[in-house]
Tab-separated table of C-alpha atoms in Angstrom:
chain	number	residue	atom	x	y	z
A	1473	UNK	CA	-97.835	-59.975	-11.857
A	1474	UNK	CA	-95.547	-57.357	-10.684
A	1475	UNK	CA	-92.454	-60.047	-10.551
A	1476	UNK	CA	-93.522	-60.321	-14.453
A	1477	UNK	CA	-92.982	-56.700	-15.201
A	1478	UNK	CA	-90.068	-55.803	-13.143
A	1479	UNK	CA	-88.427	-59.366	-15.379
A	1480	UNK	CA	-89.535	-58.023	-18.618
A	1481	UNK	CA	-88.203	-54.408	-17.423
A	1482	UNK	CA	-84.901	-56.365	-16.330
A	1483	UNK	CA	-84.055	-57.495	-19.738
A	1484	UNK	CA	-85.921	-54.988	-21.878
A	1485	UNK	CA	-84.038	-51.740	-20.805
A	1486	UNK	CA	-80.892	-53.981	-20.888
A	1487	UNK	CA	-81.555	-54.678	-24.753
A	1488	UNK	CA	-81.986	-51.164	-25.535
A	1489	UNK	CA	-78.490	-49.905	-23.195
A	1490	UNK	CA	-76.909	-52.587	-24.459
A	1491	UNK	CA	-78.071	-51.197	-28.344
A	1492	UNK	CA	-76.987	-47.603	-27.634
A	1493	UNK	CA	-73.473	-49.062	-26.594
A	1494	UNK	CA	-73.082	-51.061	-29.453
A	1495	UNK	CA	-73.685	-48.088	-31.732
A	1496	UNK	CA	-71.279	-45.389	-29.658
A	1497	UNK	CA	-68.114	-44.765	-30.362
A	1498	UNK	CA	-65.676	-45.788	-27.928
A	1499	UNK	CA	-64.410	-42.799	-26.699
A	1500	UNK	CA	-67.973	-42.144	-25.068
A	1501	UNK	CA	-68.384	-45.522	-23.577
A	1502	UNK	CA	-69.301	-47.807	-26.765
A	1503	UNK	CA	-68.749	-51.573	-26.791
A	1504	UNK	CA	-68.403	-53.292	-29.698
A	1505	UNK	CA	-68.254	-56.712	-27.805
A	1506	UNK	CA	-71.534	-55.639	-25.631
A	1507	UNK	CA	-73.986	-58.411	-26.657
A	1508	UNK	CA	-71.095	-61.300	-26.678
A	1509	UNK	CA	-70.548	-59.875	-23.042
A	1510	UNK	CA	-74.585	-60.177	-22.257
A	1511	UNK	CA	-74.485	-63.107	-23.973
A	1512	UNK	CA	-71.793	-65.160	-22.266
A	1513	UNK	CA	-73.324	-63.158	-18.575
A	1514	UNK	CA	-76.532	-64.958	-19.079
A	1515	UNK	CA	-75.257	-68.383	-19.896
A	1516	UNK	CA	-72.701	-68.459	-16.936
A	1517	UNK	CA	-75.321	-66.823	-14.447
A	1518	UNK	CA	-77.728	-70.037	-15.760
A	1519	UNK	CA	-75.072	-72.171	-14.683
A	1520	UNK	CA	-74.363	-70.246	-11.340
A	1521	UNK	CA	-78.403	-70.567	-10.601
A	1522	UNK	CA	-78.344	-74.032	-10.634
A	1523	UNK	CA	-75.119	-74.882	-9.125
A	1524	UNK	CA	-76.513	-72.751	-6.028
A	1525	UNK	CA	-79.815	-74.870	-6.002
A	1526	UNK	CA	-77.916	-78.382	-6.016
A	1527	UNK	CA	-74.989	-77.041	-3.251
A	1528	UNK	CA	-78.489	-76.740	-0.981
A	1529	UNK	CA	-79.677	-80.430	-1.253
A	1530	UNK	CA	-77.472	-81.132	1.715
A	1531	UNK	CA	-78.131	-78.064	3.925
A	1532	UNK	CA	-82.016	-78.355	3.169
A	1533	UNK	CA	-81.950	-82.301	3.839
A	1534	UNK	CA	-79.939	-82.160	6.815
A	1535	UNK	CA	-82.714	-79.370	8.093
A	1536	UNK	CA	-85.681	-80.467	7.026
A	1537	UNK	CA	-85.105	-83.735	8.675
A	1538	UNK	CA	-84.684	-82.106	11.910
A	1539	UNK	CA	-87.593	-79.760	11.471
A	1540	UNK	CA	-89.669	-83.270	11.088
A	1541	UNK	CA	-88.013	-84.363	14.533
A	1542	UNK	CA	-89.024	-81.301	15.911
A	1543	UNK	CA	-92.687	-81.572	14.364
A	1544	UNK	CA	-93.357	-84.790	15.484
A	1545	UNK	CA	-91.862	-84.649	18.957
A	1546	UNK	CA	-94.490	-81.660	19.536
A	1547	UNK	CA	-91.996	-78.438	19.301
A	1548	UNK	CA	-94.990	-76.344	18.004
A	1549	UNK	CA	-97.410	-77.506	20.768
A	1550	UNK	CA	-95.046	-76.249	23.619
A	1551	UNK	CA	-94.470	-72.742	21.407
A	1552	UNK	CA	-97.955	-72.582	21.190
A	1553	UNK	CA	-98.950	-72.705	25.042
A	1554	UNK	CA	-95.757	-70.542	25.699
A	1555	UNK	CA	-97.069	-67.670	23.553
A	1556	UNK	CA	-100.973	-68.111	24.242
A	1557	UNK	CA	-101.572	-65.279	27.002
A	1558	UNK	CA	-99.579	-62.816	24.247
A	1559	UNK	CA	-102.099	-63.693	21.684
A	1560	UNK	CA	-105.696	-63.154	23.750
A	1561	UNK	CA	-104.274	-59.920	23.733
A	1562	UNK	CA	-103.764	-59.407	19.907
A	1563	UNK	CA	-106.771	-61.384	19.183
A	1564	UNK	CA	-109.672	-60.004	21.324
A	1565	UNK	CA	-112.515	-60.455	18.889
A	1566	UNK	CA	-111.881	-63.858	18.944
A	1567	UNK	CA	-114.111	-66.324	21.384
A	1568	UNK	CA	-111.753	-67.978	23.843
A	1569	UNK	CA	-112.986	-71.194	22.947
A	1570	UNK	CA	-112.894	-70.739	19.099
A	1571	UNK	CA	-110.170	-73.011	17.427
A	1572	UNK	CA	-108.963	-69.953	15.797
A	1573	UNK	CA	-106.850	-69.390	18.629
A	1574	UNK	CA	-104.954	-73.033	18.149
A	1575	UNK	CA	-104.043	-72.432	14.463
A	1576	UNK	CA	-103.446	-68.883	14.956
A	1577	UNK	CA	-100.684	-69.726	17.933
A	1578	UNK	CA	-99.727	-72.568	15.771
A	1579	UNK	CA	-98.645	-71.087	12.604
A	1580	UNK	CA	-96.810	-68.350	14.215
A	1581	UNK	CA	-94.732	-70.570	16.697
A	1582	UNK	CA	-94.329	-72.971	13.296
A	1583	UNK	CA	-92.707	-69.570	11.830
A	1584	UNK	CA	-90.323	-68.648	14.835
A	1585	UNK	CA	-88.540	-72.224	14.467
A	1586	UNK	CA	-88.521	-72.169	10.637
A	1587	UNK	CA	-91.129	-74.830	9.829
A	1588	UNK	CA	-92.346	-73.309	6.465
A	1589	UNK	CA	-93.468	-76.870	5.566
A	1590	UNK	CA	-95.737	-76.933	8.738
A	1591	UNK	CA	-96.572	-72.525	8.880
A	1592	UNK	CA	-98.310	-72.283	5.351
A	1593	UNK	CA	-101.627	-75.271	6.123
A	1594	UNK	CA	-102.114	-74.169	9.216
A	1595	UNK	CA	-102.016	-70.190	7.987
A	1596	UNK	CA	-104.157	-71.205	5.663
A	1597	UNK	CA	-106.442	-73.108	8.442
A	1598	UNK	CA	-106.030	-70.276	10.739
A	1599	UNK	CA	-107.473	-67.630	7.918
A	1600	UNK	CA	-111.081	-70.297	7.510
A	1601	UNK	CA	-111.626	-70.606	10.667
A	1602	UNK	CA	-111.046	-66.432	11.113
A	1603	UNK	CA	-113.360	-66.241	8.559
A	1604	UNK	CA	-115.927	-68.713	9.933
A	1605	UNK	CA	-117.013	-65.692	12.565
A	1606	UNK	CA	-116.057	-62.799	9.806
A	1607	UNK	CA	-119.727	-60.845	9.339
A	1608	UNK	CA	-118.506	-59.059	6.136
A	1609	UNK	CA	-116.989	-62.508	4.072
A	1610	UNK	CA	-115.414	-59.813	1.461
A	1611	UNK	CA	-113.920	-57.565	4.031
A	1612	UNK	CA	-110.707	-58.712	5.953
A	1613	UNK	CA	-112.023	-58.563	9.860
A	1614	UNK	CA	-109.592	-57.131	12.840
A	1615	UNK	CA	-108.173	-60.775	13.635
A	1616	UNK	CA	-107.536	-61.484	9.786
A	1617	UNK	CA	-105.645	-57.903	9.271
A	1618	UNK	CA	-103.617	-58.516	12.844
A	1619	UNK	CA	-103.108	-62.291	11.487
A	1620	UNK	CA	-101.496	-61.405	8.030
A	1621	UNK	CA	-99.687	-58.811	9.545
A	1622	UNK	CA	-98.129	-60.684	12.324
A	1623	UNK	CA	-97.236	-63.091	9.631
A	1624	UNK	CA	-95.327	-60.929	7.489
A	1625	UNK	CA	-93.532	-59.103	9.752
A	1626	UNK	CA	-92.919	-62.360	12.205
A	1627	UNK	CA	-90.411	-63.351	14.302
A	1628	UNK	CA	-87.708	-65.649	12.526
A	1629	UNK	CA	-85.325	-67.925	15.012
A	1630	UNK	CA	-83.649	-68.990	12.201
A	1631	UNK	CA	-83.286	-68.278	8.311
A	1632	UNK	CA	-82.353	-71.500	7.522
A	1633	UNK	CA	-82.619	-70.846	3.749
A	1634	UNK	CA	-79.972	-67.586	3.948
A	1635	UNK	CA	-77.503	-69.820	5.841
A	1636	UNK	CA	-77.832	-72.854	3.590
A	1637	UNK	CA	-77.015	-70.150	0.872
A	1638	UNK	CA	-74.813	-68.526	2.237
A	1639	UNK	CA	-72.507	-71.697	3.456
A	1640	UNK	CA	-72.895	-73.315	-0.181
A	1641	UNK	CA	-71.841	-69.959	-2.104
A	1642	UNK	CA	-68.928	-70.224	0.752
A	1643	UNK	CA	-67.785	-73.396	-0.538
A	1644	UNK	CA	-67.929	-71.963	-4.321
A	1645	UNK	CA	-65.890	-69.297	-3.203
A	1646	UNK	CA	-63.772	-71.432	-2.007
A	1647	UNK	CA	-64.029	-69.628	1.666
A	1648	UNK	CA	-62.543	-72.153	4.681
A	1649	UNK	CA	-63.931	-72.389	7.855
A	1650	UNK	CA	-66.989	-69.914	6.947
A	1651	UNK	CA	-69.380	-69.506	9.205
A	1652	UNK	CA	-72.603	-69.134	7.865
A	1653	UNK	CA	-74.552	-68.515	11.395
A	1654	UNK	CA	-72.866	-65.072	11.926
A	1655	UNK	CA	-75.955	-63.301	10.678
A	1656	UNK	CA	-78.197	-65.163	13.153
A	1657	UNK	CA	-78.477	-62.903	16.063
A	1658	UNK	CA	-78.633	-59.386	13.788
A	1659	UNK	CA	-81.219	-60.814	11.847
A	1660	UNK	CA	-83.360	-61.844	14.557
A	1661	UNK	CA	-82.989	-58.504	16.334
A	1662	UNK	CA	-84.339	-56.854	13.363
A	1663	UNK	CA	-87.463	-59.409	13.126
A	1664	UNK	CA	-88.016	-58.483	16.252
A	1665	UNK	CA	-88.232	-54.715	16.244
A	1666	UNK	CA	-90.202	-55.336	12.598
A	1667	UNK	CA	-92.647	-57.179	14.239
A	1668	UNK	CA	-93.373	-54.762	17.056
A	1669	UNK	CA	-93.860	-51.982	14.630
A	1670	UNK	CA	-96.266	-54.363	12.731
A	1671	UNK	CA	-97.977	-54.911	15.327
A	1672	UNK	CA	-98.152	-52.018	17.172
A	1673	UNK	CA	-99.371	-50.056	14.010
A	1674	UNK	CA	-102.126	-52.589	13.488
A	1675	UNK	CA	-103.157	-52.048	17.462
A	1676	UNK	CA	-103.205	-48.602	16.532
A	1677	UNK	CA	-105.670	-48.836	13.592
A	1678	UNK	CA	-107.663	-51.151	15.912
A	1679	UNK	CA	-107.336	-49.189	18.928
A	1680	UNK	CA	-106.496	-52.339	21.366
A	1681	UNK	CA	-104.514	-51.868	23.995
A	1682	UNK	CA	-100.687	-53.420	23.929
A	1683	UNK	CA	-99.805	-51.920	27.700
A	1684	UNK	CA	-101.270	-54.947	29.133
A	1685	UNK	CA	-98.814	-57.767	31.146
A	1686	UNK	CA	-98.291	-60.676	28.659
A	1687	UNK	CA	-97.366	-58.213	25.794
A	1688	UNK	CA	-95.012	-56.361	27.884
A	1689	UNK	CA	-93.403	-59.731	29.427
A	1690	UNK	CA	-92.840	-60.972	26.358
A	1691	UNK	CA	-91.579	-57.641	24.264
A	1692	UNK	CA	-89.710	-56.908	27.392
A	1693	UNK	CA	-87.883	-60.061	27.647
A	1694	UNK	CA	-87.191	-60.688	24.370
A	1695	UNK	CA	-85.714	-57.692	24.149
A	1696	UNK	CA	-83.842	-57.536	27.052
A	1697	UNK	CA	-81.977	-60.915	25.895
A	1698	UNK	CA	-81.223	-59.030	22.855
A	1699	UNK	CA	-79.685	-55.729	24.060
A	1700	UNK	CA	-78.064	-58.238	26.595
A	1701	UNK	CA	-76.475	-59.899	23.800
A	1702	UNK	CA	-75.522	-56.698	22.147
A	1703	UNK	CA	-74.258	-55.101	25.263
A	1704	UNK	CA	-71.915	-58.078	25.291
A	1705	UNK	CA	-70.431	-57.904	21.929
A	1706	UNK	CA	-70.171	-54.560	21.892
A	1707	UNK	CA	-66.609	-54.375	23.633
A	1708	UNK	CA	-65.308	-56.203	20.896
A	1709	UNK	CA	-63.790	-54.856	17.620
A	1710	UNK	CA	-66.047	-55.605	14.435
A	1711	UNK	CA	-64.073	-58.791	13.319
A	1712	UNK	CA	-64.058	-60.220	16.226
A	1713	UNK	CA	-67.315	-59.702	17.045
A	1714	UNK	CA	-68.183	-61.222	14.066
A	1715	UNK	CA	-66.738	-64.307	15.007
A	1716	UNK	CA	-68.546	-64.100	18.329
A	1717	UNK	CA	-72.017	-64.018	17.079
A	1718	UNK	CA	-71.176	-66.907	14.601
A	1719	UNK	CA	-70.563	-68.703	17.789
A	1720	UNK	CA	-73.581	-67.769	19.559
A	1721	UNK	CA	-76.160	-68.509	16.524
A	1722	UNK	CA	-73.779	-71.673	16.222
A	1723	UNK	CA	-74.428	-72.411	19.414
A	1724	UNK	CA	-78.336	-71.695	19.660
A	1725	UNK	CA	-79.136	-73.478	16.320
A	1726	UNK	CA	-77.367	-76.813	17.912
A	1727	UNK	CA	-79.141	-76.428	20.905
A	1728	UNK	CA	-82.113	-76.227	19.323
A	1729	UNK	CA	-81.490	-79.551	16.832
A	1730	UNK	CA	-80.321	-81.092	20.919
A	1731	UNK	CA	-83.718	-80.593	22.342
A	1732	UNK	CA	-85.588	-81.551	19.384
A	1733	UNK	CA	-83.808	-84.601	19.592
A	1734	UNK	CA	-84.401	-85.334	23.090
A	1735	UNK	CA	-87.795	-84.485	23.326
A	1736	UNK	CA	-88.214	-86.797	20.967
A	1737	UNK	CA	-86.679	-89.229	22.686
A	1738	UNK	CA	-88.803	-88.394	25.785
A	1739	UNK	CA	-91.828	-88.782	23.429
A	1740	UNK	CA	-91.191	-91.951	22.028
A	1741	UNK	CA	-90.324	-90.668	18.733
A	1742	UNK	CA	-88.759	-92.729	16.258
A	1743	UNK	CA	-86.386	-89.525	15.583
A	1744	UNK	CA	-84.209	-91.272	13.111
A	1745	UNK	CA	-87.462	-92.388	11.030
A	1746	UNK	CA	-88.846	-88.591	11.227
A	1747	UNK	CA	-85.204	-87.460	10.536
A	1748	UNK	CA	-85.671	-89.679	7.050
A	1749	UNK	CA	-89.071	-88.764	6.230
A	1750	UNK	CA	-88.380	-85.002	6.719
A	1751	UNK	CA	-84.924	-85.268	4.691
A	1752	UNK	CA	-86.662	-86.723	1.767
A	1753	UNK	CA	-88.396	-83.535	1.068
A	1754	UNK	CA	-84.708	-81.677	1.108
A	1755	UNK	CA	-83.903	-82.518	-2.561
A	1756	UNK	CA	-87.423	-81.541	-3.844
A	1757	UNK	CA	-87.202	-78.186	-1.931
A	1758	UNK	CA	-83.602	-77.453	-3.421
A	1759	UNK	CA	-84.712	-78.606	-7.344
A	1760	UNK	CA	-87.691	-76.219	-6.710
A	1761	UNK	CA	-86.070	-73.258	-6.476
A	1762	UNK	CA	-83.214	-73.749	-9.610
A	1763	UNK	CA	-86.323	-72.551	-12.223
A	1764	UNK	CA	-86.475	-69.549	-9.962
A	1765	UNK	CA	-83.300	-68.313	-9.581
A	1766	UNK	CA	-82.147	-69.218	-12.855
A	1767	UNK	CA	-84.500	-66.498	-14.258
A	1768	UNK	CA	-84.273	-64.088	-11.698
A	1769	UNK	CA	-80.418	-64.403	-12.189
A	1770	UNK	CA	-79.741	-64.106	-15.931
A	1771	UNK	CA	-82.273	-61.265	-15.697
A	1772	UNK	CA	-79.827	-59.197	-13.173
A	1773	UNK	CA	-77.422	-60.425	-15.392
A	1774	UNK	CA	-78.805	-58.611	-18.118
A	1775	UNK	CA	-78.987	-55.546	-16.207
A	1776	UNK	CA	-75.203	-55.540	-14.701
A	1777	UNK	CA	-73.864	-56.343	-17.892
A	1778	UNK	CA	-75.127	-53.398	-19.575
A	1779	UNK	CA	-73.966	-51.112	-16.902
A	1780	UNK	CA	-78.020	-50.725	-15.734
A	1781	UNK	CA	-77.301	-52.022	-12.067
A	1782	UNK	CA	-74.158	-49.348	-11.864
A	1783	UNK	CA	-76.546	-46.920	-13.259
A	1784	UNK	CA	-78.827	-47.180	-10.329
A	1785	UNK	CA	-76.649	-48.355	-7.612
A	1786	UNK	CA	-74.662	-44.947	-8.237
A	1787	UNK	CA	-77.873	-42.715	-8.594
A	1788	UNK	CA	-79.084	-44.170	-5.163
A	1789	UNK	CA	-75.256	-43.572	-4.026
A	1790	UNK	CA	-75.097	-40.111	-5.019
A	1791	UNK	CA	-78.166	-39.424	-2.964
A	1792	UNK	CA	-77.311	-41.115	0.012
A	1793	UNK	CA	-73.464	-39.570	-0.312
A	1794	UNK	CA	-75.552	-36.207	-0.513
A	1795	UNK	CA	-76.691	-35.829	2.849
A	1796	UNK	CA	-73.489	-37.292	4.188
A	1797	UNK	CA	-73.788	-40.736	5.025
A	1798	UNK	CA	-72.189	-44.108	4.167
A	1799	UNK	CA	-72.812	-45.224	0.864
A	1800	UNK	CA	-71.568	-49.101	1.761
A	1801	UNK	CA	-75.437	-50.433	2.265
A	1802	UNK	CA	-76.420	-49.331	-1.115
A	1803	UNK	CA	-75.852	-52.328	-3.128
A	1804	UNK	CA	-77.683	-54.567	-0.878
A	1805	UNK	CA	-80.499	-51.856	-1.449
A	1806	UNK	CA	-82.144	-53.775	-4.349
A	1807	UNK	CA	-82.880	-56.876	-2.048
A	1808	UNK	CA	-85.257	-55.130	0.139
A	1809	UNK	CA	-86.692	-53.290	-2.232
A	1810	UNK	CA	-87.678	-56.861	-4.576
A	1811	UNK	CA	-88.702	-58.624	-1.535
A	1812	UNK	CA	-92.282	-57.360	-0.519
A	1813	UNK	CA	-92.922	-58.035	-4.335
A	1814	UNK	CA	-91.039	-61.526	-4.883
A	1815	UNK	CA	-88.932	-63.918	-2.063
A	1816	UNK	CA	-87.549	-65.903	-5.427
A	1817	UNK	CA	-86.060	-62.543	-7.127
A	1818	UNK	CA	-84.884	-61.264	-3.887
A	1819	UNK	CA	-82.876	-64.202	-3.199
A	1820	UNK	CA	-81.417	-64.209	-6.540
A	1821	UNK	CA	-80.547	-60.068	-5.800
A	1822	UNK	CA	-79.054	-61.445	-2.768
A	1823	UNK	CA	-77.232	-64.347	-4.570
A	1824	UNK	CA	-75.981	-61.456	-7.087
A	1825	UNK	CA	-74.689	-59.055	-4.247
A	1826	UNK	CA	-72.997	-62.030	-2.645
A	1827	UNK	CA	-71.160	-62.846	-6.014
A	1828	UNK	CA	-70.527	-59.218	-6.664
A	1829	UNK	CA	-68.710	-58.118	-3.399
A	1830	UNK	CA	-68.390	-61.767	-1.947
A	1831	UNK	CA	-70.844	-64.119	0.752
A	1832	UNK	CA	-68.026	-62.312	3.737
A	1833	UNK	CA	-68.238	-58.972	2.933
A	1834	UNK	CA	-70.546	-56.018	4.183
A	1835	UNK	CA	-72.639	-55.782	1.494
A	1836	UNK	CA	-73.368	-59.679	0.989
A	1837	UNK	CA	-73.970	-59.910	5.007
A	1838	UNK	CA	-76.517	-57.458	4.647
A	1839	UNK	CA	-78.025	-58.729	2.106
A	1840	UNK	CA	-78.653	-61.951	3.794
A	1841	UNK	CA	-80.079	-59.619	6.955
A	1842	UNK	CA	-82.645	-57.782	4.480
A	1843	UNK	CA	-83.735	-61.493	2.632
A	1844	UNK	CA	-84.124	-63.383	6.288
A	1845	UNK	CA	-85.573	-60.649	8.159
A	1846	UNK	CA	-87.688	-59.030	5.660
A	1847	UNK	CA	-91.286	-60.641	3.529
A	1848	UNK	CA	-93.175	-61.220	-0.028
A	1849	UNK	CA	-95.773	-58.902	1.494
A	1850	UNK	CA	-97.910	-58.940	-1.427
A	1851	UNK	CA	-97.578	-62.794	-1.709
A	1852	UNK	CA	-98.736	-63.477	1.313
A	1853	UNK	CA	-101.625	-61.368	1.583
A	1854	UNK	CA	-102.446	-62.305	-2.176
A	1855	UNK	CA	-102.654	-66.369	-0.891
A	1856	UNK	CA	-104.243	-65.953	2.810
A	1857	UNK	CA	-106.805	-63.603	1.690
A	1858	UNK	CA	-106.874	-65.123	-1.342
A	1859	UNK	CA	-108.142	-68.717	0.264
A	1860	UNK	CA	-110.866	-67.081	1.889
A	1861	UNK	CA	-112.045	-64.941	-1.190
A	1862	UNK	CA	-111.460	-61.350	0.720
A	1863	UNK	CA	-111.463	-58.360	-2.111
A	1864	UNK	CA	-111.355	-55.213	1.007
A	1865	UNK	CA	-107.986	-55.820	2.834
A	1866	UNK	CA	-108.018	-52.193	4.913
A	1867	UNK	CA	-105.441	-51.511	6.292
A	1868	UNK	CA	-103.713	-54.782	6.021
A	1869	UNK	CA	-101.546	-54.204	2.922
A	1870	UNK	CA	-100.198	-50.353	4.812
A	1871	UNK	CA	-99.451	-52.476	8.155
A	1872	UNK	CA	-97.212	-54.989	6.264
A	1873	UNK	CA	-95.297	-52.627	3.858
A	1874	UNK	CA	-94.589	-50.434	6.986
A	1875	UNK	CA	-93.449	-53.146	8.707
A	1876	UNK	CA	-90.939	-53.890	5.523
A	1877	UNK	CA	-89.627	-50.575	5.506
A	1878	UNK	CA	-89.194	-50.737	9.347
A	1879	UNK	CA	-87.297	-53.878	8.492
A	1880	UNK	CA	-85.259	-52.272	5.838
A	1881	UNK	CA	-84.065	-49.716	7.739
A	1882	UNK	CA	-83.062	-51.825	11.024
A	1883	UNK	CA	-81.223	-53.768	9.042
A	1884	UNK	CA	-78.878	-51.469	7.652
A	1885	UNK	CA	-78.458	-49.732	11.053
A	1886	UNK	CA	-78.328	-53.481	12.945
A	1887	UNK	CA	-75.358	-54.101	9.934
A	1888	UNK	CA	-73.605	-51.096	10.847
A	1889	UNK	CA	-73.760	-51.654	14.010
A	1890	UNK	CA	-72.408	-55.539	14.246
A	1891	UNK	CA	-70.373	-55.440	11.049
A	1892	UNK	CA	-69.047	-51.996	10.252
């Protein structure tokens, strides 16, 4: 519902801007050819909507085949016993024996490696059997708030769906040699530190204790690899850096597709079979998403045509410039701000950046941070409470947005810090 208004809003104040325009004289920024300019915006950003969608076919086959592999050959079993001391923690109202604690562990190592296909049913299993030992069925329980939080604010290996757009809007730039991974490592630092504030905020609200060994071996280690990667690249001028951390996510993501191949093979998989079956669902994934961005795109169309999207970038600008800080993050502002509302018309803000200022530059690399590191908030807890029938989501709703905003913030910082 909010998606629908902030559309209507989109093309709505455009009409009326693009009105007063028509009817000013020139001298104090008329344009007689204002609604031939909207006009021929929407059309081409139609076009640009779907082109997008079909340059993903390959990426998303090519990925979703190996998440299959991965599936199959029992990737989110071995996740799942890795991270199991971390989660008694989280989880304490939970019996040990309860199968709650399977689908829970599940669906979050499903979301580290990307398996969206494989995260959402067994979310979705996780939140019945959470609210199998729930005594108040219309009130959200500890374990369902810390679940849905941990869920929007989790831990993402890799956004496969940024890179697949980012390398396809590469090849429509007509960019050679692009590497689409270079965003990998500064977008999973900032999942990272977004889930610990998640998390930790929740702990607060539910007073359990996160000084306790398995939270602090994994939050130290997985942090230490990260400042351990950063301390690295550090002594290296922005470009090159750059190049460097394309190299390392290049690196990671291929050893990952490796060693879902071999175990696999050590499993007796029939990997090239799995690799088929999960491929298949690569076109339908891609066509999905063209009715999506289409709309989302000829609506920011709209709104940059008419001058609306200068309007507010330069208001936000002005503010920023103000108190004496870098205004280069601003235009990638809009993305984070869509995305606890709507992942479809953030991606098509972040499509719209990238075409603006270019898939290379500052401004479209952040943008690709904010959409993989950030979530649709109000989707999520809209569908997982949703299945359940929970009206009273407490504190739930404040845990995830903070974590967003957390998110948000990193992100520009992490940018800076990698890219600037």
């Amino acid at each position: 519902m909010a998606l629908n208004y902030v559309w209507l809003f989109f093309f709505l104040i455009s009409f009326v801007v693009a009105l007063v325009k028509l009817f000013l004289p020139a001298s104090m920024g008329g344009d007689i050819q204002i609604f031939s300019k909207l006009l021929t915006g929407v059309f081409d950003s139609a076009k640009t909507g779907f082109d997008i969608s079909i340059g993903l076919v390959g990426m998303m086959t090519l990925w979703l085949g190996i998440m299959k592999i991965g599936e199959r050959a029992g990737m989110i079993d071995i996740f799942a016993r890795a991270v199991q001391p971390f989660f008694k923690v989280l989880f304490p109202g939970v019996p040990k024996d309860h199968p709650a604690n399977g689908s829970v562990m599940m669906n979050f190592s499903a979301n580290m490696l990307g398996l969206d296909n494989a995260a959402t049913p067994l979310g979705l299993k996780a939140m019945k059997e959470l609210q199998e030992i729930n005594p108040t069925k219309d009130t959200a329980s500890n374990a369902q708030v810390m679940f849905l939080v941990l869920n929007t604010a989790g831990i993402t290996i890799i956004p496969t769906s940024v890179i697949a757009i980012r390398q396809s809007m590469a090849i429509e730039q007509g960019l050679q040699g692009f590497n689409a991974a270079d965003i990998f490592l500064p977008t999973l630092i900032v999942t990272f530190i977004s889930f610990v504030a998640g998390m930790a905020l929740v702990a607060f609200y539910q007073r359990i204790n996160l000084f306790k060994l398995p939270v602090l071996v994994f939050l130290l280690g997985f942090g230490g690899l990260m400042v351990g990667a950063y301390t690295w690249l550090k002594q290296f001028p922005p470009e090159q850096m750059a190049i460097y951390i394309g190299m390392l996510g290049s690196l990671i993501i291929f050893s990952i597709i490796i060693s879902f191949l071999v175990l696999g093979m050590v499993k007796r998989v029939n990997v090239y079979d799995a690799f088929i079956e999960g491929a298949k669902e690569g076109f339908g994934v891609a066509i999905t998403i063209i009715p999506y961005l289409v709309a989302i795109l000829v609506a920011i169309s709209a709104f940059r045509t008419t001058g609306c999207m200068d309007y507010l970038v330069l208001g936000i600008g002005n503010l920023v410039a103000a108190v004496g800080l870098n205004t280069d993050f601003v235009p990638a502002l809009p993305v984070g701000f869509m995305k606890p509302l709507s992942g479809g018309g953030a991606r098509g803000l972040m499509v719209d950046v990238m075409k603006t200022y270019g898939v290379d530059s500052f401004q479209g690399k952040l943008a690709a941070i904010i959409q993989g590191s950030t979530e649709t908030t109000f989707y999520v807890l809209a569908v997982y409470f949703g299945s359940v029938n929970i009206k009273k989501a407490r504190h739930a709703l404040v845990c995830g947005l903070f974590a967003d905003f957390v998110a948000l913030v990193v992100a520009i910082i992490i940018a800076y810090m990698f890219f600037k």
